[in-house]
Amino acid sequence: MKHISYRRLSGIIIMLAALFTMQACKKWTEVEPRSQYNIPEVFSDVSNATSAVIGVYDELQGDAGYGIRISMYYPYDSDEGIVSGNIDNGRRGVGRYQLLLTNAEISNPFRQLYRGVEKANLCIEQIPLMQLYTSGTDEQKKELRRLYAEALTLRAQFYQELIRNWGDVPAPMIPSYEQANLFIGRADRDSTYDKLLADLATAKDLLPWRTEVARNERITKGAAMALRARMALYRGGYALRRNGQMERRSDYLKYYTIARDECAELMQHRGEHTLNPDFKDIWKNVTSFKYDPQGEVLFEVGAGGGNGNSDSRMGNYDGPNLNAATRYGAGGGGIVMLPNYFYAFDSVDTRRDVTITSYQVTSSSNIKSQRRLGELNTGKYRRDWRVPLLPGNVLNVGYNWVLIRFADVLLMFAEAENELNGSPTAAAIAAFEEVRRRAYKGNESKMGTTPVTKQEFFNAVVNERYLEFGHEGIRKFDLLRWNLLATRLAETRTKIQQIRDRTGVYSFVPRYIYWKNNGEEIQYYVPGSTDVTAVPWYQPTQAPDPLTGWTRTDWAQHLTVTNAIDNLALWEGLARFFVSGKSELYPFDQATLDAYQGRLEQNPGY
């Protein structure tokens, strides 16, 4: 895959930011700007305008962006996963919902998202003012319109992240040098969403399809359409309002219609975007830096490629625990995937062993060993899948963060169609089953029957999105827009205890599992089976006889420990400080409040 390097191409936009800062200060200091460029000169040709827009992309990535914080801190704790380790005023404070105003993991991403907004605002203002925008060659006009549309889409992505984490936020739509007052108040999120949805409608008409342009991570038509559908569902969903209540607006069906229509249109262009027939192959492509031939990935955050010198911590922070002495390099363990999530998958669902890893590699021998049930990790961005391998302690593995896939388009369509019609239509069922059929590849007969009533189908979609999008930064925000986050956290605590006790629907869970190595791989003891790939997850413990050569590892038994998270049992540490009517949003950090000098209203409960 051809990658764009945001860092190397953002010089012009950074220079402009410095220029505007000096211009803003000029009336006080009378210092002339050092740059020899003014705004029209910077936006004087297609090449410079392209560099400016690439500078907007730059703010998606990095440690404070989707390189790690927004992608791998903000989606947790949820009913799928939990941030590992004991609480602190950092990532674990975010995960446990102990959201202190001095937590840098809140303040730094907040600032980076607004840097993205500022850069996008500049491009959105200036590109249509360029002489070439109206009087250039057809090719120049076409490319400048694409750049303008990319900037609109990027601004929408930045604001979506701000709104779903902070709610009503200041929403400047012009560059800061044009604003009389930089400390503008909070905007109503519904109005902001409406503006962005209109922008995305404009953008999609100006963007090319992915097959019409060079292959890289730049936004194309499908990305803008899918983002518009997602944003419409957020606009039509529940959200924590300033009164401390989770509410949905009465006109929500208008936005479900937008989502349905965008997805339906995308589904008519299968030559541009469709499902990869193999779920595992999606992530093997990502970790091998290969082009996605089906276009299932519609929108991704480019990390600079597979050279190990990038802005992406996927595979280093998350994934299975890997020792630096191995051929794979150091990584993993930052996110624990919960036992109830592991057992949410059917035994033949191919997504489980892609999404969740139960092994670790802790020595230079490169031999895998077994993790306990409360220590399972993520799998989609695992470092040991990387091609080429990257041994040692390098932190930035180079993986792109996937924002939206075509599977999301299908399931958004199914959800919206069901809501709008009062029951699932044939088209909604077909879209739902297309995702499910891939998951059960080779065992389609075990998919089960799709529900046909509105509530049951909705419940099925909720569960299917749970299974399909594990560790893709989606689940917590889905639960929020459905007003289910508090409910599902409580249910998760109960389920973990049931798994621990092996009661109810979890009576089959083994207390211990027995395993040994077959070469570097793990072979499990499964009574009556000679298949070296068989697994013991779905039957009570039976010890091998003789025991010689087998290692016993705690499975359900591990959930009885009281030092897993914050020196508590796993279920007790999960989202430990979550408070309904407060924790659905982050607070504005103390430095931001101080800068506003009392003019910025804090979110409820903080």
Coordinates of C-alpha atoms in Angstrom, one line a residue:
M1 CA 0.0 0.0 0.0
K2 CA 1.2 3.5 -0.8
H3 CA 1.3 5.6 2.4
I4 CA 1.3 9.3 2.8
S5 CA 3.6 10.8 5.4
Y6 CA 1.6 13.4 7.3
R7 CA 4.6 14.6 9.4
R8 CA 6.8 15.3 6.4
L9 CA 4.2 17.2 4.4
S10 CA 2.7 19.5 7.0
G11 CA 5.4 22.1 7.0
I12 CA 3.3 24.8 5.2
I13 CA 0.4 24.5 7.6
I14 CA 2.6 24.7 10.6
M15 CA 4.3 27.7 9.2
L16 CA 0.9 29.3 8.7
A17 CA -0.1 28.6 12.2
A18 CA 3.0 30.4 13.4
L19 CA 2.3 33.3 11.0
F20 CA -1.2 33.7 12.2
T21 CA 0.0 33.7 15.8
M22 CA 2.4 36.5 15.0
Q23 CA -0.3 38.4 13.1
A24 CA -2.6 38.2 16.1
C25 CA 0.1 39.6 18.3
K26 CA 1.2 42.3 16.0
K27 CA -1.1 45.1 17.3
W28 CA 0.5 44.6 20.7
T29 CA 4.1 44.0 19.8
E30 CA 4.5 45.4 16.2
V31 CA 6.9 42.5 15.4
E32 CA 7.0 41.8 11.7
P33 CA 6.5 38.1 10.9
R34 CA 9.6 36.3 9.9
S35 CA 7.9 34.2 7.2
Q36 CA 8.2 35.5 3.6
Y37 CA 4.8 34.0 2.7
N38 CA 1.4 35.5 3.2
I39 CA -1.8 33.5 3.0
P40 CA -2.6 34.0 -0.7
E41 CA 1.0 33.0 -1.5
V42 CA 0.7 29.8 0.5
F43 CA -2.6 28.9 -1.2
S44 CA -1.3 29.9 -4.7
D45 CA -1.1 26.5 -6.4
V46 CA -2.3 22.9 -6.1
S47 CA 1.0 21.6 -4.6
N48 CA 1.0 24.0 -1.7
A49 CA -2.7 23.5 -1.1
T50 CA -2.2 19.7 -1.0
S51 CA 0.6 20.2 1.6
A52 CA -1.8 22.3 3.7
V53 CA -4.5 19.6 3.7
I54 CA -1.9 16.9 4.4
G55 CA -1.1 19.1 7.5
V56 CA -4.7 18.7 8.6
Y57 CA -4.5 14.9 8.3
D58 CA -1.4 15.2 10.5
E59 CA -3.6 16.0 13.5
L60 CA -5.3 12.6 13.3
Q61 CA -2.2 10.8 14.2
G62 CA 0.4 10.8 17.0
D63 CA 0.4 9.9 20.6
A64 CA -2.4 12.3 21.5
G65 CA -4.5 11.3 18.5
Y66 CA -5.5 8.0 17.0
G67 CA -1.9 6.8 17.4
I68 CA -2.8 5.6 20.9
R69 CA -4.8 8.0 23.2
I70 CA -8.0 8.4 21.3
S71 CA -8.0 5.0 19.7
M72 CA -6.9 2.9 22.7
Y73 CA -7.6 4.9 25.8
Y74 CA -10.9 6.6 25.2
P75 CA -13.0 3.5 24.2
Y76 CA -12.5 1.8 27.6
D77 CA -13.7 0.6 30.1
S78 CA -16.7 -1.0 28.4
D79 CA -18.4 -4.4 28.2
E80 CA -15.7 -5.7 25.8
G81 CA -12.4 -4.6 27.4
I82 CA -10.7 -2.8 30.2
V83 CA -7.5 -0.8 30.5
S84 CA -4.9 -3.0 32.3
G85 CA -3.2 -2.1 35.5
N86 CA -4.0 -0.1 38.7
I87 CA -5.6 3.3 38.7
D88 CA -3.6 6.4 38.1
N89 CA -4.2 10.0 36.9
G90 CA -3.5 8.8 33.4
R91 CA -4.9 6.2 31.0
R92 CA -6.3 4.1 33.8
G93 CA -8.0 7.1 35.3
V94 CA -9.7 7.5 32.0
G95 CA -10.7 3.8 31.8
R96 CA -12.0 3.7 35.4
Y97 CA -14.0 6.9 34.8
Q98 CA -12.0 8.7 37.6
L99 CA -11.7 11.7 35.3
L100 CA -9.6 14.3 37.2
L101 CA -9.3 17.8 35.6
T102 CA -5.5 17.5 35.8
N103 CA -5.3 14.3 33.7
A104 CA -3.1 15.0 30.7
E105 CA -4.8 12.2 28.8
I106 CA -7.9 14.4 28.7
S107 CA -6.2 17.7 28.0
N108 CA -3.7 16.7 25.3
P109 CA -6.1 14.9 22.9
F110 CA -8.6 17.8 23.4
R111 CA -6.0 20.3 22.2
Q112 CA -4.8 18.2 19.3
L113 CA -8.4 17.8 18.0
Y114 CA -8.8 21.6 18.1
R115 CA -5.5 22.0 16.2
G116 CA -7.0 19.7 13.6
V117 CA -10.1 21.9 13.5
E118 CA -8.1 25.1 13.2
K119 CA -6.0 23.7 10.3
A120 CA -9.1 22.4 8.6
N121 CA -10.9 25.8 9.0
L122 CA -8.0 27.5 7.3
C123 CA -8.1 25.2 4.3
I124 CA -11.9 25.4 4.1
E125 CA -11.7 29.2 4.0
Q126 CA -8.7 29.6 1.7
I127 CA -9.0 26.9 -1.0
P128 CA -12.2 28.2 -2.5
L129 CA -10.7 31.7 -2.6
M130 CA -7.8 30.5 -4.8
Q131 CA -7.8 31.8 -8.3
L132 CA -7.2 28.3 -9.7
Y133 CA -10.4 27.1 -7.9
T134 CA -12.5 28.9 -10.4
S135 CA -10.2 29.7 -13.4
G136 CA -7.7 26.9 -13.4
T137 CA -7.6 23.9 -15.7
D138 CA -10.2 21.3 -15.4
E139 CA -7.7 19.0 -13.6
Q140 CA -6.6 21.8 -11.2
K141 CA -10.2 22.6 -10.3
K142 CA -11.1 19.0 -9.8
E143 CA -8.1 18.5 -7.5
L144 CA -8.8 21.7 -5.5
R145 CA -12.4 20.6 -5.0
R146 CA -11.2 17.3 -3.7
L147 CA -8.9 19.0 -1.3
Y148 CA -11.7 21.3 -0.1
A149 CA -13.9 18.2 0.4
E150 CA -11.2 16.4 2.3
A151 CA -10.8 19.4 4.7
L152 CA -14.6 19.4 5.3
T153 CA -14.5 15.7 6.1
L154 CA -11.5 15.9 8.4
R155 CA -13.2 18.8 10.3
A156 CA -16.2 16.6 10.7
Q157 CA -14.1 13.8 12.1
F158 CA -12.4 16.0 14.6
Y159 CA -15.7 17.5 15.8
Q160 CA -17.3 14.1 16.0
E161 CA -14.6 13.0 18.4
L162 CA -14.9 16.2 20.4
I163 CA -18.7 16.0 20.7
R164 CA -18.9 12.3 21.6
N165 CA -16.4 12.8 24.4
W166 CA -17.2 16.3 25.6
G167 CA -20.7 17.0 24.4
D168 CA -21.5 20.6 23.7
V169 CA -18.1 22.1 22.8
P170 CA -17.0 25.4 21.3
A171 CA -17.3 24.9 17.6
P172 CA -15.5 27.6 15.6
M173 CA -16.1 27.3 11.8
I174 CA -13.6 30.0 10.8
P175 CA -9.9 30.3 11.4
S176 CA -8.8 31.8 14.7
Y177 CA -7.2 34.8 13.0
E178 CA -10.7 35.8 11.8
Q179 CA -12.3 35.5 15.2
A180 CA -12.8 38.6 17.3
N181 CA -12.9 36.4 20.5
L182 CA -10.9 33.2 20.7
F183 CA -12.8 32.1 23.8
I184 CA -16.1 31.4 22.3
G185 CA -18.8 29.6 24.3
R186 CA -20.1 26.1 23.9
A187 CA -22.2 25.4 20.9
D188 CA -25.3 23.2 20.9
R189 CA -24.1 19.9 19.6
D190 CA -27.3 19.4 17.5
S191 CA -26.6 22.6 15.6
T192 CA -22.9 21.6 15.2
Y193 CA -23.9 18.1 13.9
D194 CA -26.4 19.6 11.5
K195 CA -23.7 21.9 10.0
L196 CA -21.3 19.0 9.7
L197 CA -23.8 16.7 8.1
A198 CA -24.5 19.4 5.5
D199 CA -20.7 19.8 5.0
L200 CA -20.4 16.0 4.4
A201 CA -23.2 16.1 1.9
T202 CA -21.2 18.7 0.0
A203 CA -18.0 16.8 0.4
K204 CA -19.2 13.5 -1.0
D205 CA -20.2 15.1 -4.2
L206 CA -16.7 16.6 -4.7
L207 CA -14.7 13.5 -3.7
P208 CA -13.6 10.7 -6.1
W209 CA -14.4 7.1 -5.6
R210 CA -11.4 5.1 -4.4
T211 CA -10.8 3.4 -7.8
E212 CA -10.5 6.8 -9.5
V213 CA -7.4 7.9 -7.7
A214 CA -4.0 6.7 -6.4
R215 CA -4.1 4.2 -3.5
N216 CA -3.3 5.8 -0.2
E217 CA -5.0 6.9 3.0
R218 CA -6.5 10.1 1.6
I219 CA -10.3 10.4 2.0
T220 CA -12.5 9.3 -0.9
K221 CA -16.2 9.4 -1.5
G222 CA -17.0 6.3 0.4
A223 CA -15.3 7.6 3.6
A224 CA -17.4 10.8 3.6
M225 CA -20.6 8.8 3.0
A226 CA -19.9 6.3 5.8
L227 CA -18.8 9.1 8.2
R228 CA -22.1 11.0 7.4
A229 CA -24.1 7.9 8.2
R230 CA -22.3 7.3 11.5
M231 CA -22.6 11.0 12.5
A232 CA -26.3 10.9 11.7
L233 CA -26.8 8.0 14.1
Y234 CA -25.0 9.9 16.8
R235 CA -27.2 13.0 16.0
G236 CA -30.3 10.8 16.3
G237 CA -29.1 8.9 19.3
Y238 CA -29.1 9.4 23.1
A239 CA -26.5 11.8 24.7
L240 CA -25.8 13.3 28.1
R241 CA -27.2 16.8 28.1
R242 CA -26.3 19.7 30.2
N243 CA -29.2 18.9 32.5
G244 CA -27.5 15.6 33.5
Q245 CA -30.0 13.5 31.6
M246 CA -29.5 11.0 28.8
E247 CA -31.9 12.2 26.1
R248 CA -32.8 11.7 22.5
R249 CA -34.3 14.5 20.4
S250 CA -37.8 14.0 19.1
D251 CA -36.8 14.4 15.4
Y252 CA -34.3 11.4 15.6
L253 CA -35.9 9.5 12.7
K254 CA -34.8 12.3 10.3
Y255 CA -31.3 11.3 11.1
Y256 CA -31.9 7.6 10.9
T257 CA -33.2 8.3 7.4
I258 CA -29.9 10.1 6.5
A259 CA -27.9 7.1 7.8
R260 CA -30.1 4.6 6.0
D261 CA -29.9 6.5 2.7
E262 CA -26.1 7.0 2.8
C263 CA -25.5 3.3 3.6
A264 CA -28.0 2.2 0.9
E265 CA -26.2 4.3 -1.7
L266 CA -22.8 2.9 -0.7
M267 CA -24.2 -0.6 -0.9
Q268 CA -25.0 0.0 -4.5
H269 CA -21.3 0.5 -5.3
R270 CA -19.8 -2.9 -4.5
G271 CA -17.1 -2.4 -7.1
E272 CA -15.8 0.3 -4.8
H273 CA -16.5 -1.1 -1.3
T274 CA -17.6 -4.5 -0.1
L275 CA -16.8 -7.1 2.5
N276 CA -13.5 -8.9 2.5
P277 CA -14.6 -12.6 2.3
D278 CA -12.3 -13.5 5.2
F279 CA -12.5 -11.6 8.5
K280 CA -8.9 -12.5 9.4
D281 CA -7.6 -11.2 6.1
I282 CA -8.7 -7.7 6.9
W283 CA -6.2 -7.5 9.8
K284 CA -3.5 -9.5 8.1
N285 CA -3.6 -6.9 5.4
V286 CA -3.3 -4.1 8.0
T287 CA -0.4 -5.7 9.8
S288 CA 1.3 -6.6 6.5
F289 CA 0.8 -3.1 5.0
K290 CA -1.1 -4.6 2.0
Y291 CA -3.7 -2.8 -0.1
D292 CA -7.3 -3.7 0.8
P293 CA -8.6 -5.1 -2.5
Q294 CA -12.3 -5.1 -1.5
G295 CA -12.2 -1.6 -0.1
E296 CA -13.8 -2.8 3.1
V297 CA -11.7 -0.2 5.0
L298 CA -13.3 3.0 3.9
F299 CA -11.5 5.4 6.3
E300 CA -8.2 4.9 8.1
V301 CA -5.6 7.0 9.8
G302 CA -2.3 6.7 8.0
A303 CA 0.7 6.0 10.1
G304 CA 3.5 6.5 7.6
G305 CA 4.0 3.0 6.5
G306 CA 5.9 -0.1 7.6
N307 CA 9.3 1.5 8.3
G308 CA 9.0 1.4 12.1
N309 CA 9.3 5.2 12.2
S310 CA 5.7 6.3 12.4
D311 CA 3.0 7.7 14.6
S312 CA 1.2 4.5 15.6
R313 CA 1.4 2.5 18.8
M314 CA -0.9 -0.2 17.8
G315 CA 0.8 -3.6 18.3
N316 CA 3.1 -2.1 20.9
Y317 CA 0.5 -0.9 23.4
D318 CA -2.2 -3.5 22.6
G319 CA -2.1 -7.1 21.3
P320 CA -0.6 -10.1 23.1
N321 CA 2.3 -9.7 25.6
L322 CA 5.5 -10.0 23.6
N323 CA 9.0 -9.8 25.1
A324 CA 11.6 -7.6 23.3
A325 CA 13.9 -10.5 23.2
T326 CA 11.6 -12.4 20.8
R327 CA 11.8 -12.0 17.0
Y328 CA 8.6 -10.0 17.2
G329 CA 9.8 -7.2 19.4
A330 CA 8.2 -5.8 22.6
G331 CA 4.5 -5.1 22.9
G332 CA 1.1 -5.8 24.1
G333 CA -0.9 -6.1 27.3
G334 CA -2.3 -2.6 27.5
I335 CA -5.9 -3.7 27.0
V336 CA -7.6 -6.7 28.7
M337 CA -10.5 -8.3 26.8
L338 CA -13.1 -9.4 29.3
P339 CA -14.1 -13.0 29.9
N340 CA -17.8 -12.3 29.1
Y341 CA -16.7 -10.9 25.7
F342 CA -14.7 -14.0 25.0
Y343 CA -17.7 -16.1 25.8
A344 CA -20.1 -13.9 23.8
F345 CA -18.7 -15.5 20.6
D346 CA -20.1 -18.8 19.4
S347 CA -17.5 -21.6 19.3
V348 CA -17.4 -21.5 15.5
D349 CA -17.4 -17.7 15.1
T350 CA -14.2 -17.0 13.2
R351 CA -13.9 -13.5 14.7
R352 CA -13.1 -14.6 18.3
D353 CA -9.5 -15.7 17.7
V354 CA -8.8 -12.7 15.5
T355 CA -10.2 -10.2 18.0
I356 CA -8.9 -11.8 21.2
T357 CA -5.5 -13.4 22.0
S358 CA -5.0 -15.9 24.8
Y359 CA -1.3 -16.4 24.4
Q360 CA 1.9 -14.6 25.3
V361 CA 5.6 -14.9 24.2
T362 CA 7.8 -14.0 27.1
S363 CA 11.3 -15.2 26.2
S364 CA 13.8 -15.3 23.4
S365 CA 12.7 -18.9 22.6
N366 CA 9.7 -17.4 20.7
I367 CA 7.5 -20.2 22.3
K368 CA 4.0 -19.2 23.1
S369 CA 2.6 -19.8 26.6
Q370 CA -1.0 -19.6 27.9
R371 CA -2.6 -16.6 29.5
R372 CA -5.3 -16.8 32.2
L373 CA -8.9 -16.0 31.6
G374 CA -8.7 -12.5 33.2
E375 CA -5.6 -11.6 31.2
L376 CA -6.7 -12.0 27.6
N377 CA -5.6 -9.3 25.2
T378 CA -6.6 -7.8 21.8
G379 CA -5.6 -9.4 18.5
K380 CA -6.4 -7.3 15.5
Y381 CA -3.3 -5.2 15.6
R382 CA -0.9 -7.8 17.1
R383 CA 2.8 -7.2 16.6
D384 CA 3.6 -10.8 15.9
W385 CA 1.6 -10.6 12.7
R386 CA 3.7 -7.8 11.3
V387 CA 5.3 -8.2 7.9
P388 CA 8.2 -7.6 8.0
L389 CA 8.8 -8.3 11.7
L390 CA 10.1 -5.5 13.8
P391 CA 12.3 -6.9 16.7
G392 CA 13.5 -4.9 19.7
N393 CA 11.9 -2.0 21.7
V394 CA 10.7 0.2 18.8
L395 CA 7.4 1.7 20.0
N396 CA 5.9 2.8 16.7
V397 CA 5.0 -0.3 14.7
G398 CA 3.4 1.6 11.8
Y399 CA -0.1 0.2 11.6
N400 CA -2.9 2.4 10.3
W401 CA -5.9 2.8 12.6
V402 CA -9.1 1.7 10.9
L403 CA -11.9 4.2 11.5
I404 CA -14.8 2.8 9.4
R405 CA -15.3 -0.5 7.6
F406 CA -18.0 -1.7 5.1
A407 CA -19.3 -4.1 7.8
D408 CA -20.3 -1.0 9.7
V409 CA -22.1 0.3 6.7
L410 CA -24.1 -2.9 6.4
L411 CA -25.0 -2.9 10.1
M412 CA -25.8 0.8 10.3
F413 CA -28.2 0.2 7.3
A414 CA -29.8 -2.7 9.1
E415 CA -30.3 -0.8 12.3
A416 CA -31.7 2.3 10.6
E417 CA -34.0 0.3 8.3
N418 CA -35.4 -1.5 11.3
E419 CA -36.0 1.7 13.3
L420 CA -37.6 3.5 10.4
N421 CA -40.0 0.6 9.4
G422 CA -40.9 -0.7 12.8
S423 CA -39.5 -4.1 11.9
P424 CA -36.6 -5.5 9.9
T425 CA -37.2 -5.3 6.1
A426 CA -35.8 -8.0 3.8
A427 CA -33.0 -5.6 2.9
A428 CA -32.1 -5.1 6.6
I429 CA -32.1 -8.8 7.2
A430 CA -29.9 -9.4 4.2
A431 CA -27.4 -6.8 5.3
F432 CA -27.3 -8.2 8.8
E433 CA -26.8 -11.8 7.6
E434 CA -24.1 -10.8 5.2
V435 CA -21.9 -9.8 8.1
R436 CA -22.9 -12.8 10.1
R437 CA -22.4 -15.2 7.3
R438 CA -18.8 -14.2 6.9
A439 CA -18.2 -14.7 10.7
Y440 CA -19.6 -18.2 10.4
K441 CA -17.6 -19.0 7.2
G442 CA -17.6 -22.8 6.8
N443 CA -20.4 -23.2 9.5
E444 CA -23.1 -21.0 8.0
S445 CA -25.7 -23.6 9.1
K446 CA -25.0 -22.7 12.7
M447 CA -25.8 -18.9 12.3
G448 CA -29.2 -19.3 13.8
T449 CA -32.4 -17.6 12.7
T450 CA -32.6 -13.8 12.3
P451 CA -35.3 -12.2 14.5
V452 CA -38.2 -10.5 12.7
T453 CA -39.6 -8.2 15.3
K454 CA -38.3 -4.7 15.9
Q455 CA -36.9 -5.1 19.4
E456 CA -35.5 -8.5 18.9
F457 CA -33.8 -7.4 15.6
F458 CA -32.4 -4.4 17.4
N459 CA -31.0 -6.6 20.1
A460 CA -29.4 -8.8 17.5
V461 CA -27.8 -5.8 15.8
V462 CA -26.5 -4.6 19.2
N463 CA -24.9 -8.0 19.7
E464 CA -23.6 -8.3 16.2
R465 CA -21.8 -4.9 16.4
Y466 CA -20.4 -6.1 19.7
L467 CA -18.8 -9.2 18.1
E468 CA -17.8 -7.5 14.8
F469 CA -16.1 -4.4 16.1
G470 CA -14.2 -5.5 19.1
H471 CA -11.2 -3.2 19.8
E472 CA -12.1 -0.8 17.0
G473 CA -13.0 2.1 19.3
I474 CA -16.7 1.7 18.5
R475 CA -18.5 -0.2 21.3
K476 CA -18.5 2.3 24.1
F477 CA -19.9 5.0 21.8
D478 CA -22.5 2.7 20.4
L479 CA -23.7 1.9 23.9
L480 CA -23.8 5.7 24.6
R481 CA -26.0 6.5 21.6
W482 CA -28.3 3.6 22.6
N483 CA -28.3 4.8 26.3
L484 CA -27.1 1.3 27.3
L485 CA -23.6 1.9 28.7
A486 CA -24.6 1.9 32.4
T487 CA -26.8 -1.1 31.9
R488 CA -24.2 -3.1 30.0
L489 CA -21.4 -2.3 32.5
A490 CA -23.7 -3.6 35.3
E491 CA -24.5 -6.7 33.3
T492 CA -20.8 -7.3 32.6
R493 CA -20.0 -7.3 36.3
T494 CA -22.7 -9.9 36.9
K495 CA -21.5 -12.1 33.9
I496 CA -17.9 -12.1 35.1
Q497 CA -19.0 -13.4 38.5
Q498 CA -21.2 -16.1 36.8
I499 CA -18.2 -17.2 34.8
R500 CA -16.1 -17.2 37.9
D501 CA -18.6 -19.5 39.6
R502 CA -19.4 -21.4 36.5
T503 CA -23.2 -21.0 37.0
G504 CA -26.2 -20.4 34.7
V505 CA -25.3 -20.2 31.0
Y506 CA -21.6 -20.5 32.0
S507 CA -21.7 -23.8 33.7
F508 CA -19.6 -25.3 30.9
V509 CA -16.6 -23.1 31.5
P510 CA -13.5 -25.0 32.8
R511 CA -11.9 -24.1 36.1
Y512 CA -8.5 -25.0 34.7
I513 CA -7.1 -25.8 31.3
Y514 CA -4.1 -28.0 30.5
W515 CA -1.7 -27.3 27.7
K516 CA 1.8 -28.0 26.3
N517 CA 3.8 -26.8 23.4
N518 CA 3.8 -28.3 20.0
G519 CA 6.8 -26.6 18.6
E520 CA 6.3 -22.9 19.3
E521 CA 2.5 -23.2 19.3
I522 CA 0.1 -24.2 22.1
Q523 CA -1.6 -27.6 22.1
Y524 CA -4.5 -28.0 24.5
Y525 CA -5.7 -31.1 26.3
V526 CA -9.2 -31.8 25.0
P527 CA -10.6 -35.2 26.2
G528 CA -11.3 -37.6 23.4
S529 CA -9.8 -35.4 20.7
T530 CA -6.7 -36.1 18.7
D531 CA -6.9 -32.8 16.8
V532 CA -3.9 -30.7 17.9
T533 CA -5.9 -27.5 17.1
A534 CA -8.8 -28.4 19.4
V535 CA -9.6 -26.0 22.3
P536 CA -11.0 -26.7 25.7
W537 CA -13.0 -23.5 26.3
Y538 CA -16.4 -25.1 26.2
Q539 CA -16.3 -28.1 28.6
P540 CA -15.6 -28.4 32.3
T541 CA -12.1 -29.3 33.4
Q542 CA -10.8 -32.8 32.8
A543 CA -7.2 -33.5 33.7
P544 CA -5.0 -35.5 31.4
D545 CA -3.8 -38.9 32.7
P546 CA -0.9 -38.9 33.1
L547 CA -0.2 -35.3 33.9
T548 CA 3.4 -35.5 32.7
G549 CA 4.2 -33.0 30.1
W550 CA 1.1 -30.8 30.6
T551 CA 0.9 -27.4 32.3
R552 CA -2.2 -26.4 34.3
T553 CA -3.4 -22.8 34.0
D554 CA -6.2 -21.1 35.9
W555 CA -9.2 -20.3 33.7
A556 CA -12.4 -19.5 35.6
Q557 CA -10.4 -20.0 38.7
H558 CA -8.3 -16.9 37.8
L559 CA -11.4 -14.7 38.3
T560 CA -11.4 -15.5 42.0
V561 CA -8.2 -13.4 42.6
T562 CA -8.6 -10.0 44.2
N563 CA -5.6 -8.2 42.8
A564 CA -6.4 -8.2 39.1
I565 CA -7.3 -4.5 38.7
D566 CA -6.7 -1.9 41.4
N567 CA -6.1 -4.7 43.9
L568 CA -9.7 -5.8 43.3
A569 CA -11.4 -8.6 41.5
L570 CA -11.6 -8.0 37.7
W571 CA -15.4 -7.3 37.9
E572 CA -15.0 -4.9 40.8
G573 CA -12.3 -2.9 39.0
L574 CA -14.2 -2.6 35.8
A575 CA -15.4 1.0 35.2
R576 CA -15.0 1.4 39.0
F577 CA -15.9 5.1 39.3
F578 CA -18.6 5.2 36.6
V579 CA -21.6 7.4 37.6
S580 CA -24.7 7.7 35.4
G581 CA -25.4 11.2 34.4
K582 CA -21.8 12.2 34.7
S583 CA -19.3 9.7 33.3
E584 CA -20.9 9.5 29.8
L585 CA -18.9 12.7 29.1
Y586 CA -15.4 13.8 29.9
P587 CA -14.8 17.1 31.8
F588 CA -13.1 20.1 30.4
D589 CA -9.6 20.1 31.9
Q590 CA -8.5 22.6 34.4
A591 CA -6.1 24.5 32.1
T592 CA -8.9 25.1 29.6
L593 CA -11.3 26.3 32.3
D594 CA -8.6 28.6 33.6
A595 CA -8.0 30.1 30.2
Y596 CA -11.7 30.8 29.9
Q597 CA -11.7 32.5 33.2
G598 CA -15.1 31.2 34.3
R599 CA -16.8 31.6 30.9
L600 CA -16.9 27.9 30.0
E601 CA -19.6 25.8 31.7
Q602 CA -18.3 22.5 33.0
N603 CA -20.0 19.2 32.1
P604 CA -22.5 17.7 34.6
G605 CA -21.1 16.2 37.8
Y606 CA -17.6 17.6 37.6

